Amino acid sequence: QPGEYPVALLRGSGDPFAQLRREGAVYGYGVLTEEKHRETVHTMQPWLEVYATSRGLKPGAPINAQEMYFTNFFISKTAWWLSEAVQHFLGAVERTGHIYDHRWGDAPIQSATLNFFAAPEEVVLVTVDYTHLSTQNEIKNGTEVAFVQEKKRLNALSTVEAQLSEVMGSTFEFTFTNLLAPCLVGNYFQIKGAPFDEEPAATRAMKHEMADRLSLPWKDVDKYAPWELAQAIQFDLNHAEGPLPRDTVVGLDRMAAFVRLALRRERREPENKEYSKEKSESKNNRWCFAFGRSKRS
């Protein structure tokens, strides 16, 4: 059902893999869209132009870092990505460090790779209708249309989330992501200096880990916020599914995951009707301090 999963496939026009084989294609996409992250476009465009010139490449279309295939749905021939030229290009992209510095994402990187090394007829539109929930994209017949939600269900969900927020206190998610998450990740992966019970120490250790493993200058890793570091260490460096939930876990499921990690138990609704926001926030504050929240004057 739409809304239950990060990507919900609604309708297709047949077997997309058979289509790729039939048309001799290496890549099938659901929609061509725009890269809206300005820093990505402004830094990637000149780099691509220099790379193409230095290698004598003749792209299938004019280089345009602002145009990309939406990668929340695509199919591809994996062997094509293992060719020497493609691997050399992807290695060059990684060595720039701009995946981390300027948020060069998978979609613009894939799109540039295809433009450089695939013939235009090898990239085909796969007609499929789907909903991408986390970013609220609705794709129909290769075009993005207005995102329509199930109002009744979402209104009910919003009410429950509002009630939970009232119970937990508005600072809970901020506290978890910026204070506890660095300690959890640092201890989980046994980063040098573990175990950590204070966020500043865990954050410093993760910055050193990023700098050492990726050969990045300190000025670059020092820009990362605690939550960004924790995610990068878990997902990008260690390719692990825990301890933190992925960004595709949203709403009540995300809050429950945070509570489980923080309290090492399932979230329970308060049974005492006199349980108040003030009491909850007081408990959360004591818990934050115990895990190394910065001392207050």
Short mmCIF file of C-alpha atoms in Angstrom, two decimals:
data_model
loop_
_atom_site.label_atom_id
_atom_site.label_comp_id
_atom_site.label_asym_id
_atom_site.label_seq_id
_atom_site.Cartn_x
_atom_site.Cartn_y
_atom_site.Cartn_z
CA GLN A 1 0.00 0.00 0.00
CA PRO A 2 1.29 3.51 -0.76
CA GLY A 3 2.74 5.10 2.35
CA GLU A 4 3.81 1.83 3.99
CA TYR A 5 7.20 1.62 2.25
CA PRO A 6 9.86 4.17 1.15
CA VAL A 7 9.11 3.37 -2.54
CA ALA A 8 5.73 1.98 -3.56
CA LEU A 9 5.45 0.63 -7.12
CA LEU A 10 1.94 1.34 -8.38
CA ARG A 11 1.90 0.29 -12.04
CA GLY A 12 4.28 -0.98 -14.68
CA SER A 13 4.11 -1.55 -18.41
CA GLY A 14 5.64 -5.02 -18.43
CA ASP A 15 8.89 -6.74 -17.52
CA PRO A 16 11.54 -3.98 -17.32
CA PHE A 17 14.43 -6.47 -17.46
CA ALA A 18 13.04 -7.98 -20.64
CA GLN A 19 12.79 -4.44 -22.03
CA LEU A 20 16.48 -3.81 -21.33
CA ARG A 21 17.48 -7.07 -23.01
CA ARG A 22 15.18 -6.44 -25.96
CA GLU A 23 16.49 -2.93 -26.57
CA GLY A 24 20.13 -3.73 -25.83
CA ALA A 25 20.15 -1.12 -23.05
CA VAL A 26 22.36 -0.94 -19.97
CA TYR A 27 20.18 1.35 -17.87
CA GLY A 28 16.47 1.99 -17.38
CA TYR A 29 15.09 4.97 -15.48
CA GLY A 30 11.67 6.05 -14.27
CA VAL A 31 11.99 9.82 -14.63
CA LEU A 32 14.52 12.45 -15.70
CA THR A 33 14.59 15.21 -13.11
CA GLU A 34 16.52 18.21 -11.82
CA GLU A 35 19.35 18.24 -9.28
CA LYS A 36 18.13 20.95 -6.91
CA HIS A 37 21.13 21.07 -4.59
CA ARG A 38 22.90 24.18 -5.82
CA GLU A 39 26.31 23.38 -4.35
CA THR A 40 26.35 20.01 -6.10
CA VAL A 41 25.65 21.60 -9.48
CA HIS A 42 28.10 24.49 -9.07
CA THR A 43 31.00 22.21 -8.07
CA MET A 44 30.29 19.19 -10.24
CA GLN A 45 29.70 20.97 -13.56
CA PRO A 46 33.23 22.42 -13.98
CA TRP A 47 34.85 19.22 -12.72
CA LEU A 48 32.98 17.13 -15.30
CA GLU A 49 33.94 19.52 -18.07
CA VAL A 50 37.63 19.31 -17.12
CA TYR A 51 37.52 15.53 -16.86
CA ALA A 52 35.86 15.14 -20.26
CA THR A 53 38.37 17.47 -21.92
CA SER A 54 41.40 15.85 -20.28
CA ARG A 55 40.24 12.37 -21.35
CA GLY A 56 39.04 13.32 -24.80
CA LEU A 57 35.53 12.11 -24.03
CA LYS A 58 32.57 12.87 -26.27
CA PRO A 59 29.47 12.74 -24.06
CA GLY A 60 26.19 11.55 -25.54
CA ALA A 61 24.62 14.89 -24.57
CA PRO A 62 25.93 18.28 -23.43
CA ILE A 63 27.32 18.06 -19.90
CA ASN A 64 24.65 19.28 -17.52
CA ALA A 65 25.11 18.49 -13.82
CA GLN A 66 21.64 19.87 -13.11
CA GLU A 67 19.91 17.10 -15.07
CA MET A 68 19.84 13.59 -13.64
CA TYR A 69 18.03 10.29 -13.62
CA PHE A 70 16.03 9.86 -10.41
CA THR A 71 17.61 6.88 -8.66
CA ASN A 72 14.79 6.02 -6.28
CA PHE A 73 13.81 3.67 -9.12
CA PHE A 74 16.14 2.34 -11.81
CA ILE A 75 17.43 -0.94 -13.24
CA SER A 76 20.82 -1.55 -14.78
CA LYS A 77 23.20 -4.10 -16.22
CA THR A 78 25.73 -4.44 -13.41
CA ALA A 79 28.55 -5.67 -15.65
CA TRP A 80 28.52 -2.33 -17.49
CA TRP A 81 29.56 -0.54 -14.30
CA LEU A 82 32.62 -2.78 -13.94
CA SER A 83 34.21 -1.73 -17.23
CA GLU A 84 37.66 -0.16 -16.97
CA ALA A 85 36.64 3.31 -18.17
CA VAL A 86 33.63 3.50 -15.86
CA GLN A 87 35.63 2.27 -12.86
CA HIS A 88 38.39 4.80 -13.58
CA PHE A 89 35.83 7.61 -13.70
CA LEU A 90 34.09 6.54 -10.49
CA GLY A 91 37.46 6.27 -8.77
CA ALA A 92 38.30 9.80 -9.89
CA VAL A 93 34.98 11.05 -8.49
CA GLU A 94 35.65 9.39 -5.14
CA ARG A 95 39.18 10.77 -4.92
CA THR A 96 37.91 14.34 -5.18
CA GLY A 97 36.31 14.00 -1.74
CA HIS A 98 33.37 16.03 -3.06
CA ILE A 99 30.89 13.29 -2.20
CA TYR A 100 31.49 14.45 1.37
CA ASP A 101 32.44 18.08 0.78
CA HIS A 102 29.70 19.11 -1.65
CA ARG A 103 27.12 16.32 -1.45
CA TRP A 104 27.71 14.76 -4.83
CA GLY A 105 24.97 12.14 -4.61
CA ASP A 106 24.43 8.85 -6.38
CA ALA A 107 21.94 10.28 -8.88
CA PRO A 108 24.16 12.97 -10.46
CA ILE A 109 27.16 10.63 -10.39
CA GLN A 110 25.25 7.84 -12.13
CA SER A 111 23.82 10.28 -14.65
CA ALA A 112 27.21 11.75 -15.52
CA THR A 113 28.70 8.26 -15.87
CA LEU A 114 25.98 7.22 -18.29
CA ASN A 115 26.35 10.40 -20.32
CA PHE A 116 30.10 9.83 -20.65
CA PHE A 117 30.25 6.11 -21.37
CA ALA A 118 26.83 4.83 -22.53
CA ALA A 119 25.40 5.41 -25.98
CA PRO A 120 22.13 7.41 -25.91
CA GLU A 121 20.16 4.39 -27.12
CA GLU A 122 21.52 2.30 -24.23
CA VAL A 123 19.63 4.42 -21.68
CA VAL A 124 15.88 3.92 -21.86
CA LEU A 125 12.76 5.10 -20.10
CA VAL A 126 10.96 2.38 -18.16
CA THR A 127 7.32 3.31 -17.85
CA VAL A 128 6.43 2.74 -14.22
CA ASP A 129 4.25 4.66 -11.79
CA TYR A 130 5.57 4.87 -8.25
CA THR A 131 5.49 6.90 -5.07
CA HIS A 132 8.66 7.85 -3.19
CA LEU A 133 7.38 8.48 0.32
CA SER A 134 10.32 9.98 2.20
CA THR A 135 10.78 12.83 -0.31
CA GLN A 136 7.11 12.88 -1.38
CA ASN A 137 7.60 12.30 -5.11
CA GLU A 138 4.83 10.92 -7.33
CA ILE A 139 5.95 9.59 -10.73
CA LYS A 140 3.49 8.75 -13.52
CA ASN A 141 4.37 7.90 -17.13
CA GLY A 142 7.89 9.29 -16.78
CA THR A 143 6.71 12.61 -15.30
CA GLU A 144 6.65 13.90 -11.74
CA VAL A 145 3.14 14.92 -10.69
CA ALA A 146 1.60 16.39 -7.53
CA PHE A 147 2.07 14.15 -4.49
CA VAL A 148 -1.34 13.04 -3.18
CA GLN A 149 -1.53 11.54 0.30
CA GLU A 150 -4.18 9.54 2.04
CA LYS A 151 -5.43 12.47 4.08
CA LYS A 152 -7.46 10.57 6.62
CA ARG A 153 -4.63 8.18 7.53
CA LEU A 154 -1.98 10.88 7.63
CA ASN A 155 -4.14 13.23 9.67
CA ALA A 156 -4.61 10.47 12.22
CA LEU A 157 -0.88 9.76 12.21
CA SER A 158 -0.10 13.45 12.69
CA THR A 159 -2.39 13.54 15.70
CA VAL A 160 -0.63 10.57 17.31
CA GLU A 161 2.80 12.05 16.58
CA ALA A 162 1.73 15.35 18.10
CA GLN A 163 0.59 13.55 21.24
CA LEU A 164 3.85 11.63 21.43
CA SER A 165 5.83 14.82 20.97
CA GLU A 166 3.90 16.39 23.83
CA VAL A 167 4.72 13.44 26.06
CA MET A 168 8.39 13.14 25.09
CA GLY A 169 9.18 16.84 24.93
CA SER A 170 10.15 18.75 21.80
CA THR A 171 13.88 18.41 22.49
CA PHE A 172 14.00 14.61 22.50
CA GLU A 173 15.04 14.02 18.87
CA PHE A 174 17.57 16.86 18.99
CA THR A 175 19.00 15.41 22.19
CA PHE A 176 19.26 11.94 20.73
CA THR A 177 20.78 12.89 17.38
CA ASN A 178 23.26 15.44 18.65
CA LEU A 179 24.23 14.06 22.07
CA LEU A 180 23.65 10.34 22.36
CA ALA A 181 24.07 9.14 18.76
CA PRO A 182 27.81 10.02 18.58
CA CYS A 183 28.47 7.97 21.72
CA LEU A 184 26.38 5.05 20.48
CA VAL A 185 28.14 4.90 17.13
CA GLY A 186 31.61 5.47 18.57
CA ASN A 187 31.13 2.63 21.07
CA TYR A 188 29.42 0.32 18.59
CA PHE A 189 32.32 0.46 16.12
CA GLN A 190 34.96 0.66 18.86
CA ILE A 191 36.48 3.85 17.51
CA LYS A 192 39.78 4.73 19.12
CA GLY A 193 39.05 6.18 22.57
CA ALA A 194 35.90 4.09 23.17
CA PRO A 195 33.94 3.71 25.34
CA PHE A 196 32.51 7.22 25.20
CA ASP A 197 30.06 8.74 27.66
CA GLU A 198 30.43 12.34 26.49
CA GLU A 199 29.47 13.72 23.10
CA PRO A 200 32.47 16.06 22.61
CA ALA A 201 34.95 13.19 23.02
CA ALA A 202 32.96 10.90 20.71
CA THR A 203 32.64 13.62 18.07
CA ARG A 204 36.37 14.37 18.12
CA ALA A 205 37.18 10.67 17.79
CA MET A 206 34.81 10.25 14.85
CA LYS A 207 36.36 13.24 13.09
CA HIS A 208 39.80 11.64 13.45
CA GLU A 209 38.38 8.36 12.15
CA MET A 210 36.93 10.11 9.07
CA ALA A 211 40.13 12.03 8.41
CA ASP A 212 42.35 8.96 8.76
CA ARG A 213 40.27 6.49 6.76
CA LEU A 214 39.37 8.86 3.93
CA SER A 215 42.60 10.89 3.92
CA LEU A 216 40.59 14.09 4.29
CA PRO A 217 42.05 17.36 5.61
CA TRP A 218 40.93 18.30 9.10
CA LYS A 219 39.28 21.51 7.89
CA ASP A 220 36.84 19.37 5.90
CA VAL A 221 35.87 16.85 8.57
CA ASP A 222 35.66 19.60 11.18
CA LYS A 223 32.58 20.97 9.35
CA TYR A 224 30.51 17.87 10.13
CA ALA A 225 27.86 18.06 12.86
CA PRO A 226 27.73 15.21 15.43
CA TRP A 227 24.70 13.55 13.80
CA GLU A 228 26.23 13.78 10.31
CA LEU A 229 29.43 12.18 11.59
CA ALA A 230 27.55 9.36 13.28
CA GLN A 231 25.65 8.60 10.06
CA ALA A 232 28.77 8.80 7.89
CA ILE A 233 30.70 6.44 10.18
CA GLN A 234 27.87 3.89 10.25
CA PHE A 235 26.49 3.97 6.72
CA ASP A 236 29.33 5.25 4.53
CA LEU A 237 32.46 3.86 6.21
CA ASN A 238 31.13 0.65 7.75
CA HIS A 239 28.06 -0.04 5.56
CA ALA A 240 26.21 -1.21 8.66
CA GLU A 241 22.50 -1.38 9.44
CA GLY A 242 22.95 -0.47 13.10
CA PRO A 243 22.87 0.97 15.61
CA LEU A 244 21.12 4.01 14.08
CA PRO A 245 17.95 3.71 11.98
CA ARG A 246 18.11 4.75 8.33
CA ASP A 247 16.49 8.01 7.17
CA THR A 248 13.80 5.93 5.48
CA VAL A 249 12.48 5.06 8.95
CA VAL A 250 10.10 7.94 9.64
CA GLY A 251 7.37 9.14 11.98
CA LEU A 252 6.44 6.95 14.92
CA ASP A 253 8.78 4.16 13.81
CA ARG A 254 11.71 6.56 13.91
CA MET A 255 10.77 7.90 17.34
CA ALA A 256 10.33 4.36 18.67
CA ALA A 257 13.78 3.38 17.33
CA PHE A 258 15.35 6.35 19.11
CA VAL A 259 13.58 5.48 22.34
CA ARG A 260 14.69 1.84 22.15
CA LEU A 261 18.31 2.88 21.69
CA ALA A 262 18.15 5.47 24.42
CA LEU A 263 16.35 3.37 27.01
CA ARG A 264 17.23 -0.11 25.72
CA ARG A 265 13.52 -1.05 25.70
CA GLU A 266 10.34 -0.63 23.72
CA ARG A 267 8.50 2.69 23.94
CA ARG A 268 5.41 2.60 26.16
CA GLU A 269 2.58 5.01 26.33
CA PRO A 270 2.32 6.49 29.86
CA GLU A 271 -0.34 4.81 31.98
CA ASN A 272 -0.56 7.56 34.56
CA LYS A 273 -2.84 10.33 33.33
CA GLU A 274 -0.97 12.77 35.55
CA TYR A 275 2.24 12.09 33.60
CA SER A 276 3.16 15.56 32.35
CA LYS A 277 5.40 17.13 29.78
CA GLU A 278 7.38 18.79 32.55
CA LYS A 279 8.10 15.45 34.21
CA SER A 280 9.10 13.89 30.89
CA GLU A 281 11.43 16.76 30.00
CA SER A 282 12.94 16.63 33.47
CA LYS A 283 13.70 12.92 33.03
CA ASN A 284 15.10 13.49 29.54
CA ASN A 285 17.36 16.27 30.78
CA ARG A 286 18.78 14.09 33.54
CA TRP A 287 19.33 11.31 31.03
CA CYS A 288 21.07 13.69 28.58
CA PHE A 289 23.38 14.94 31.32
CA ALA A 290 24.23 11.38 32.28
CA PHE A 291 25.31 10.72 28.72
CA GLY A 292 27.57 13.73 28.62
CA ARG A 293 25.46 16.71 27.67
CA SER A 294 27.57 19.87 27.70
CA LYS A 295 27.55 21.42 31.15
CA ARG A 296 25.25 24.35 31.60
CA SER A 297 26.26 27.47 33.43
#
